[in-house]
Amino acid sequence: MTMSEASNPASAVTGAEAGTATPRVLSGIQPTADSFHLGNYLGALRQWVALQDTHQAFYCVVDLHAITVEHDPATLRRRTRVAVAQLLAMGLDPERATLFVQSQVPEHAELAWVLGCITGFGEAGRMTQFKDKSAKQGTGGTTVGLFTYPILQAADILLYTPEPGPGERVFQVPVGEDQRQHLELTRTLAQRFNHRFGDTFVLPEAYIPENAAKITDLQEPTAKMSKSASSPQGIIDVLEEPGPMRKKIMRAVTDTGTEVRYDEENKAGVTNLLRIYSALDGAPIADLERRYEGAGYGQFKKDLAALVLDTFTPIRERALKLLDDQDQLDRVLDEGAARAGEVARRTMEVVRERVGFAGRGH
């Protein structure tokens, strides 16, 4: 569950494995770039599309998280719609999944305040991402929002806690390694709230999505593909023009050899390209190694570039068409916020009562 630049913080699955209602999945992604990238798609977004067929799916563009750093309001508004258009173009169906913008469901911020009031200063200060970013930016460039970011992330998750019902309530959160600490804070806060105010939140557990590929920088294959850290040549953008996309694949770093072989230690670049190929094509990496035995890097990269273009060109075309109809995008978001808000309000009604807030009309 990543809430960094464009990988989602708040991802949560509630399950019916023990006889409860339909499993619920919640995941979020930041609108901090003009396009999602290949790593976002293979690491998370493709799984979003699959989960809407088996789960009660809630997907959130987390714009509140996007303002922890200085931003341009018009750019944020535009990027939020661009994010929504891409998600729809990738296959999210508003009839099968609830797609909404975080700021349009005010309970996210409200629960974050409540949780912030039971979070120790030292707990928040120990969050690794905050320490790393504040060390780079200095005190003057670090906001309180960045400090409390993990608490809002905990609220994003716990707001969609499973409702009471028969059988065991299962609550899981898809996470990457860089977000495990935030998930542990979420569990701690849920447990603390339950202890002080009564059983309210199910403790979320880590969930590792199937077929989630770990994609690295095309130019620095030992580093994660990242909008904030990678060079433009190291990232494949979902909305990229076909020509530049093809060139980036062909110029991706490999090594001095010619053998197409999976070897993370000695052939990190080729290994990354094999992961991408396997994830998009569905063929096991061992089959790809046999397919390109003796063929060299040139043919391998050429075929991979064609596969990447075949995947993303239709998505790009659909997204651009959707962006031409802003009114329709806004209607999708209005409907999504209304549906997500129903769940969020039910959770907050319980939280308000248990915390001791006076009810309306009482």
GROMACS .gro file of C-alpha atoms in nm:
model
  362
    1MET     CA    1   0.000   0.000   0.000
    2THR     CA    2   0.190   0.298  -0.114
    3MET     CA    3   0.077   0.652  -0.096
    4SER     CA    4   0.390   0.791  -0.244
    5GLU     CA    5   0.381   0.984  -0.570
    6ALA     CA    6   0.160   0.747  -0.763
    7SER     CA    7   0.144   0.422  -0.592
    8ASN     CA    8  -0.131   0.388  -0.333
    9PRO     CA    9  -0.129   0.437   0.014
   10ALA     CA   10  -0.446   0.321   0.131
   11SER     CA   11  -0.521  -0.015  -0.008
   12ALA     CA   12  -0.746  -0.247   0.184
   13VAL     CA   13  -0.929  -0.572   0.127
   14THR     CA   14  -1.207  -0.701   0.351
   15GLY     CA   15  -1.289  -1.064   0.312
   16ALA     CA   16  -1.572  -1.311   0.304
   17GLU     CA   17  -1.345  -1.609   0.346
   18ALA     CA   18  -1.511  -1.696   0.678
   19GLY     CA   19  -1.869  -1.644   0.573
   20THR     CA   20  -1.899  -1.264   0.582
   21ALA     CA   21  -2.025  -1.037   0.304
   22THR     CA   22  -1.856  -0.983  -0.032
   23PRO     CA   23  -1.487  -0.895   0.020
   24ARG     CA   24  -1.409  -0.525  -0.002
   25VAL     CA   25  -1.100  -0.370  -0.157
   26LEU     CA   26  -0.984  -0.012  -0.114
   27SER     CA   27  -0.678   0.135  -0.280
   28GLY     CA   28  -0.555   0.484  -0.357
   29ILE     CA   29  -0.308   0.661  -0.582
   30GLN     CA   30  -0.174   1.016  -0.587
   31PRO     CA   31  -0.234   1.257  -0.878
   32THR     CA   32   0.119   1.395  -0.863
   33ALA     CA   33   0.222   1.352  -1.228
   34ASP     CA   34   0.084   1.405  -1.576
   35SER     CA   35   0.076   1.030  -1.632
   36PHE     CA   36   0.100   0.705  -1.439
   37HIS     CA   37   0.398   0.492  -1.534
   38LEU     CA   38   0.472   0.132  -1.616
   39GLY     CA   39   0.566   0.051  -1.258
   40ASN     CA   40   0.232   0.183  -1.131
   41TYR     CA   41   0.045  -0.022  -1.389
   42LEU     CA   42   0.219  -0.354  -1.331
   43GLY     CA   43   0.269  -0.309  -0.957
   44ALA     CA   44  -0.087  -0.208  -0.867
   45LEU     CA   45  -0.330  -0.067  -1.121
   46ARG     CA   46  -0.369  -0.381  -1.330
   47GLN     CA   47  -0.469  -0.565  -1.012
   48TRP     CA   48  -0.733  -0.297  -0.943
   49VAL     CA   49  -0.909  -0.394  -1.265
   50ALA     CA   50  -0.904  -0.764  -1.178
   51LEU     CA   51  -1.026  -0.713  -0.821
   52GLN     CA   52  -1.343  -0.532  -0.927
   53ASP     CA   53  -1.473  -0.868  -1.053
   54THR     CA   54  -1.429  -1.045  -0.718
   55HIS     CA   55  -1.459  -0.768  -0.459
   56GLN     CA   56  -1.665  -0.470  -0.358
   57ALA     CA   57  -1.407  -0.227  -0.493
   58PHE     CA   58  -1.336   0.129  -0.379
   59TYR     CA   59  -1.063   0.317  -0.566
   60CYS     CA   60  -0.949   0.661  -0.458
   61VAL     CA   61  -0.742   0.941  -0.613
   62VAL     CA   62  -0.576   1.074  -0.298
   63ASP     CA   63  -0.546   1.446  -0.361
   64LEU     CA   64  -0.519   1.530   0.011
   65HIS     CA   65  -0.190   1.342   0.018
   66ALA     CA   66  -0.073   1.533  -0.288
   67ILE     CA   67  -0.068   1.870  -0.111
   68THR     CA   68   0.190   1.785   0.156
   69VAL     CA   69   0.437   1.962  -0.073
   70GLU     CA   70   0.403   2.293  -0.253
   71HIS     CA   71   0.172   2.258  -0.554
   72ASP     CA   72  -0.015   2.451  -0.819
   73PRO     CA   73  -0.395   2.430  -0.770
   74ALA     CA   74  -0.479   2.425  -1.142
   75THR     CA   75  -0.221   2.152  -1.203
   76LEU     CA   76  -0.356   1.940  -0.917
   77ARG     CA   77  -0.712   1.973  -1.048
   78ARG     CA   78  -0.603   1.877  -1.400
   79ARG     CA   79  -0.389   1.586  -1.285
   80THR     CA   80  -0.675   1.451  -1.074
   81ARG     CA   81  -0.895   1.428  -1.382
   82VAL     CA   82  -0.607   1.281  -1.585
   83ALA     CA   83  -0.565   1.014  -1.318
   84VAL     CA   84  -0.936   0.930  -1.329
   85ALA     CA   85  -0.934   0.911  -1.709
   86GLN     CA   86  -0.640   0.670  -1.706
   87LEU     CA   87  -0.803   0.444  -1.448
   88LEU     CA   88  -1.120   0.427  -1.655
   89ALA     CA   89  -0.917   0.368  -1.972
   90MET     CA   90  -0.737   0.079  -1.804
   91GLY     CA   91  -1.067  -0.097  -1.745
   92LEU     CA   92  -1.217   0.028  -1.420
   93ASP     CA   93  -1.595   0.017  -1.458
   94PRO     CA   94  -1.799   0.267  -1.250
   95GLU     CA   95  -2.079   0.010  -1.244
   96ARG     CA   96  -1.854  -0.249  -1.077
   97ALA     CA   97  -1.616  -0.028  -0.880
   98THR     CA   98  -1.653   0.294  -0.683
   99LEU     CA   99  -1.403   0.549  -0.812
  100PHE     CA  100  -1.378   0.874  -0.616
  101VAL     CA  101  -1.155   1.163  -0.514
  102GLN     CA  102  -1.037   1.161  -0.152
  103SER     CA  103  -1.113   1.528  -0.080
  104GLN     CA  104  -1.476   1.479  -0.190
  105VAL     CA  105  -1.535   1.246   0.108
  106PRO     CA  106  -1.468   1.475   0.407
  107GLU     CA  107  -1.471   1.187   0.655
  108HIS     CA  108  -1.113   1.105   0.549
  109ALA     CA  109  -0.989   1.430   0.702
  110GLU     CA  110  -1.224   1.403   1.001
  111LEU     CA  111  -1.105   1.055   1.101
  112ALA     CA  112  -0.744   1.164   1.049
  113TRP     CA  113  -0.794   1.432   1.315
  114VAL     CA  114  -0.943   1.183   1.560
  115LEU     CA  115  -0.657   0.939   1.502
  116GLY     CA  116  -0.403   1.220   1.527
  117CYS     CA  117  -0.530   1.291   1.876
  118ILE     CA  118  -0.436   0.940   1.991
  119THR     CA  119  -0.099   0.931   1.809
  120GLY     CA  120   0.218   1.001   2.004
  121PHE     CA  121   0.455   1.267   1.871
  122GLY     CA  122   0.739   1.019   1.888
  123GLU     CA  123   0.540   0.759   1.692
  124ALA     CA  124   0.481   1.001   1.406
  125GLY     CA  125   0.840   1.122   1.415
  126ARG     CA  126   0.976   0.769   1.376
  127MET     CA  127   0.814   0.717   1.036
  128THR     CA  128   1.101   0.644   0.797
  129GLN     CA  129   0.958   0.830   0.497
  130PHE     CA  130   0.912   1.146   0.704
  131LYS     CA  131   1.264   1.123   0.843
  132ASP     CA  132   1.413   1.070   0.497
  133LYS     CA  133   1.220   1.351   0.329
  134SER     CA  134   1.266   1.599   0.612
  135ALA     CA  135   1.638   1.524   0.616
  136LYS     CA  136   1.656   1.611   0.245
  137GLN     CA  137   1.428   1.916   0.257
  138GLY     CA  138   1.532   2.058   0.594
  139THR     CA  139   1.303   2.197   0.863
  140GLY     CA  140   1.203   2.495   0.652
  141GLY     CA  141   1.082   2.277   0.366
  142THR     CA  142   0.897   2.019   0.577
  143THR     CA  143   0.526   2.068   0.646
  144VAL     CA  144   0.309   1.945   0.930
  145GLY     CA  145   0.108   1.766   0.660
  146LEU     CA  146   0.412   1.560   0.568
  147PHE     CA  147   0.458   1.477   0.936
  148THR     CA  148   0.096   1.362   0.978
  149TYR     CA  149   0.075   1.194   0.636
  150PRO     CA  150   0.081   0.839   0.782
  151ILE     CA  151  -0.207   0.926   1.015
  152LEU     CA  152  -0.422   1.036   0.720
  153GLN     CA  153  -0.319   0.715   0.548
  154ALA     CA  154  -0.438   0.519   0.853
  155ALA     CA  155  -0.769   0.705   0.833
  156ASP     CA  156  -0.800   0.622   0.463
  157ILE     CA  157  -0.777   0.255   0.554
  158LEU     CA  158  -0.980   0.239   0.875
  159LEU     CA  159  -1.265   0.447   0.735
  160TYR     CA  160  -1.358   0.139   0.527
  161THR     CA  161  -1.325  -0.114   0.808
  162PRO     CA  162  -1.556  -0.416   0.770
  163GLU     CA  163  -1.899  -0.363   0.921
  164PRO     CA  164  -2.031  -0.598   1.192
  165GLY     CA  165  -2.178  -0.921   1.060
  166PRO     CA  166  -2.171  -1.301   1.091
  167GLY     CA  167  -1.840  -1.484   1.088
  168GLU     CA  168  -1.487  -1.351   1.106
  169ARG     CA  169  -1.422  -1.003   0.970
  170VAL     CA  170  -1.109  -1.004   0.753
  171PHE     CA  171  -0.934  -0.679   0.662
  172GLN     CA  172  -0.621  -0.682   0.445
  173VAL     CA  173  -0.405  -0.407   0.297
  174PRO     CA  174  -0.189  -0.445  -0.016
  175VAL     CA  175   0.150  -0.302   0.078
  176GLY     CA  176   0.499  -0.260  -0.059
  177GLU     CA  177   0.803  -0.288   0.165
  178ASP     CA  178   0.827   0.092   0.196
  179GLN     CA  179   0.478   0.107   0.345
  180ARG     CA  180   0.490  -0.173   0.601
  181GLN     CA  181   0.583   0.073   0.876
  182HIS     CA  182   0.274   0.281   0.796
  183LEU     CA  183   0.056  -0.028   0.810
  184GLU     CA  184   0.196  -0.114   1.152
  185LEU     CA  185   0.108   0.238   1.270
  186THR     CA  186  -0.244   0.186   1.135
  187ARG     CA  187  -0.278  -0.138   1.331
  188THR     CA  188  -0.144   0.030   1.645
  189LEU     CA  189  -0.392   0.317   1.617
  190ALA     CA  190  -0.684   0.083   1.547
  191GLN     CA  191  -0.596  -0.128   1.849
  192ARG     CA  192  -0.553   0.181   2.070
  193PHE     CA  193  -0.888   0.324   1.961
  194ASN     CA  194  -1.060  -0.009   2.025
  195HIS     CA  195  -0.904  -0.033   2.371
  196ARG     CA  196  -1.006   0.318   2.472
  197PHE     CA  197  -1.345   0.349   2.308
  198GLY     CA  198  -1.474   0.000   2.230
  199ASP     CA  199  -1.440  -0.247   1.944
  200THR     CA  200  -1.469  -0.040   1.627
  201PHE     CA  201  -1.193  -0.120   1.379
  202VAL     CA  202  -1.075  -0.455   1.244
  203LEU     CA  203  -0.694  -0.471   1.258
  204PRO     CA  204  -0.575  -0.467   0.895
  205GLU     CA  205  -0.325  -0.726   0.779
  206ALA     CA  206  -0.068  -0.707   0.499
  207TYR     CA  207  -0.181  -0.850   0.166
  208ILE     CA  208   0.054  -0.922  -0.124
  209PRO     CA  209  -0.134  -0.899  -0.457
  210GLU     CA  210  -0.079  -1.184  -0.699
  211ASN     CA  211   0.111  -1.107  -1.020
  212ALA     CA  212   0.234  -0.769  -0.893
  213ALA     CA  213   0.560  -0.707  -1.076
  214LYS     CA  214   0.852  -0.518  -0.922
  215ILE     CA  215   0.964  -0.279  -1.196
  216THR     CA  216   1.285  -0.078  -1.176
  217ASP     CA  217   1.432   0.224  -1.355
  218LEU     CA  218   1.527   0.151  -1.719
  219GLN     CA  219   1.851   0.346  -1.677
  220GLU     CA  220   1.922   0.257  -1.312
  221PRO     CA  221   1.790  -0.100  -1.287
  222THR     CA  222   1.887  -0.136  -0.922
  223ALA     CA  223   1.652   0.152  -0.829
  224LYS     CA  224   1.271   0.161  -0.821
  225MET     CA  225   1.094   0.324  -1.116
  226SER     CA  226   0.979   0.650  -0.960
  227LYS     CA  227   0.851   0.988  -1.078
  228SER     CA  228   1.040   1.164  -0.801
  229ALA     CA  229   1.371   0.981  -0.840
  230SER     CA  230   1.403   0.842  -1.194
  231SER     CA  231   1.526   1.034  -1.496
  232PRO     CA  232   1.278   1.083  -1.785
  233GLN     CA  233   1.465   0.814  -1.979
  234GLY     CA  234   1.422   0.567  -1.693
  235ILE     CA  235   1.040   0.579  -1.692
  236ILE     CA  236   0.775   0.455  -1.936
  237ASP     CA  237   0.466   0.674  -1.902
  238VAL     CA  238   0.124   0.525  -1.971
  239LEU     CA  239   0.027   0.832  -2.178
  240GLU     CA  240   0.359   0.857  -2.361
  241GLU     CA  241   0.372   0.892  -2.740
  242PRO     CA  242   0.463   0.564  -2.917
  243GLY     CA  243   0.792   0.693  -3.062
  244PRO     CA  244   0.958   0.800  -2.736
  245MET     CA  245   0.819   0.492  -2.562
  246ARG     CA  246   0.986   0.263  -2.816
  247LYS     CA  247   1.318   0.451  -2.790
  248LYS     CA  248   1.326   0.417  -2.413
  249ILE     CA  249   1.289   0.040  -2.435
  250MET     CA  250   1.555   0.011  -2.704
  251ARG     CA  251   1.796   0.227  -2.500
  252ALA     CA  252   1.730   0.054  -2.168
  253VAL     CA  253   2.046  -0.040  -1.978
  254THR     CA  254   2.146  -0.407  -2.004
  255ASP     CA  255   2.509  -0.521  -1.966
  256THR     CA  256   2.813  -0.600  -2.178
  257GLY     CA  257   2.694  -0.953  -2.262
  258THR     CA  258   2.430  -1.068  -2.508
  259GLU     CA  259   2.253  -1.348  -2.320
  260VAL     CA  260   1.888  -1.289  -2.231
  261ARG     CA  261   1.898  -1.444  -1.884
  262TYR     CA  262   1.740  -1.371  -1.546
  263ASP     CA  263   2.016  -1.280  -1.300
  264GLU     CA  264   1.935  -1.003  -1.051
  265GLU     CA  265   2.291  -0.969  -0.928
  266ASN     CA  266   2.487  -0.970  -1.253
  267LYS     CA  267   2.225  -0.875  -1.515
  268ALA     CA  268   1.989  -0.635  -1.335
  269GLY     CA  269   1.889  -0.449  -1.652
  270VAL     CA  270   1.798  -0.760  -1.853
  271THR     CA  271   1.625  -0.907  -1.549
  272ASN     CA  272   1.403  -0.597  -1.524
  273LEU     CA  273   1.313  -0.619  -1.892
  274LEU     CA  274   1.232  -0.989  -1.852
  275ARG     CA  275   0.998  -0.904  -1.563
  276ILE     CA  276   0.820  -0.645  -1.776
  277TYR     CA  277   0.788  -0.884  -2.070
  278SER     CA  278   0.661  -1.168  -1.852
  279ALA     CA  279   0.409  -0.944  -1.674
  280LEU     CA  280   0.263  -0.811  -2.000
  281ASP     CA  281   0.282  -1.130  -2.206
  282GLY     CA  282   0.193  -1.382  -1.936
  283ALA     CA  283   0.477  -1.613  -2.033
  284PRO     CA  284   0.700  -1.744  -1.750
  285ILE     CA  285   1.047  -1.593  -1.747
  286ALA     CA  286   1.201  -1.936  -1.806
  287ASP     CA  287   1.002  -1.965  -2.131
  288LEU     CA  288   1.124  -1.621  -2.241
  289GLU     CA  289   1.484  -1.722  -2.173
  290ARG     CA  290   1.438  -2.023  -2.400
  291ARG     CA  291   1.253  -1.817  -2.663
  292TYR     CA  292   1.542  -1.569  -2.693
  293GLU     CA  293   1.829  -1.811  -2.647
  294GLY     CA  294   2.101  -1.701  -2.890
  295ALA     CA  295   1.891  -1.412  -3.024
  296GLY     CA  296   2.071  -1.131  -2.841
  297TYR     CA  297   1.935  -0.812  -2.687
  298GLY     CA  298   1.833  -0.639  -3.010
  299GLN     CA  299   1.547  -0.870  -3.106
  300PHE     CA  300   1.441  -0.909  -2.745
  301LYS     CA  301   1.409  -0.533  -2.695
  302LYS     CA  302   1.235  -0.488  -3.029
  303ASP     CA  303   0.969  -0.743  -2.937
  304LEU     CA  304   0.932  -0.599  -2.588
  305ALA     CA  305   0.884  -0.249  -2.728
  306ALA     CA  306   0.607  -0.378  -2.956
  307LEU     CA  307   0.441  -0.549  -2.660
  308VAL     CA  308   0.456  -0.233  -2.446
  309LEU     CA  309   0.308  -0.024  -2.728
  310ASP     CA  310   0.031  -0.277  -2.789
  311THR     CA  311  -0.057  -0.253  -2.420
  312PHE     CA  312  -0.049   0.122  -2.368
  313THR     CA  313  -0.151   0.275  -2.702
  314PRO     CA  314  -0.519   0.172  -2.662
  315ILE     CA  315  -0.516   0.296  -2.301
  316ARG     CA  316  -0.370   0.628  -2.412
  317GLU     CA  317  -0.629   0.670  -2.686
  318ARG     CA  318  -0.919   0.591  -2.451
  319ALA     CA  319  -0.786   0.824  -2.181
  320LEU     CA  320  -0.750   1.117  -2.422
  321LYS     CA  321  -1.104   1.059  -2.547
  322LEU     CA  322  -1.234   1.057  -2.190
  323LEU     CA  323  -1.051   1.381  -2.113
  324ASP     CA  324  -1.243   1.546  -2.396
  325ASP     CA  325  -1.563   1.496  -2.192
  326GLN     CA  326  -1.494   1.665  -1.858
  327ASP     CA  327  -1.863   1.663  -1.764
  328GLN     CA  328  -1.877   1.284  -1.787
  329LEU     CA  329  -1.565   1.249  -1.573
  330ASP     CA  330  -1.720   1.475  -1.311
  331ARG     CA  331  -2.040   1.269  -1.314
  332VAL     CA  332  -1.840   0.952  -1.249
  333LEU     CA  333  -1.666   1.121  -0.957
  334ASP     CA  334  -1.989   1.263  -0.813
  335GLU     CA  335  -2.147   0.918  -0.816
  336GLY     CA  336  -1.833   0.760  -0.672
  337ALA     CA  337  -1.808   1.013  -0.390
  338ALA     CA  338  -2.173   0.953  -0.301
  339ARG     CA  339  -2.124   0.575  -0.282
  340ALA     CA  340  -1.796   0.596  -0.090
  341GLY     CA  341  -1.949   0.857   0.136
  342GLU     CA  342  -2.223   0.619   0.245
  343VAL     CA  343  -1.963   0.377   0.384
  344ALA     CA  344  -1.750   0.657   0.531
  345ARG     CA  345  -2.047   0.816   0.708
  346ARG     CA  346  -2.150   0.488   0.869
  347THR     CA  347  -1.799   0.442   1.009
  348MET     CA  348  -1.781   0.799   1.137
  349GLU     CA  349  -2.121   0.777   1.303
  350VAL     CA  350  -1.980   0.500   1.521
  351VAL     CA  351  -1.652   0.686   1.580
  352ARG     CA  352  -1.827   1.010   1.677
  353GLU     CA  353  -2.055   0.834   1.923
  354ARG     CA  354  -1.772   0.641   2.085
  355VAL     CA  355  -1.537   0.938   2.108
  356GLY     CA  356  -1.811   1.136   2.280
  357PHE     CA  357  -1.909   1.397   2.022
  358ALA     CA  358  -2.259   1.533   2.079
  359GLY     CA  359  -2.509   1.404   1.825
  360ARG     CA  360  -2.723   1.638   1.625
  361GLY     CA  361  -3.061   1.704   1.783
  362HIS     CA  362  -2.954   1.574   2.127
   0.00000   0.00000   0.00000
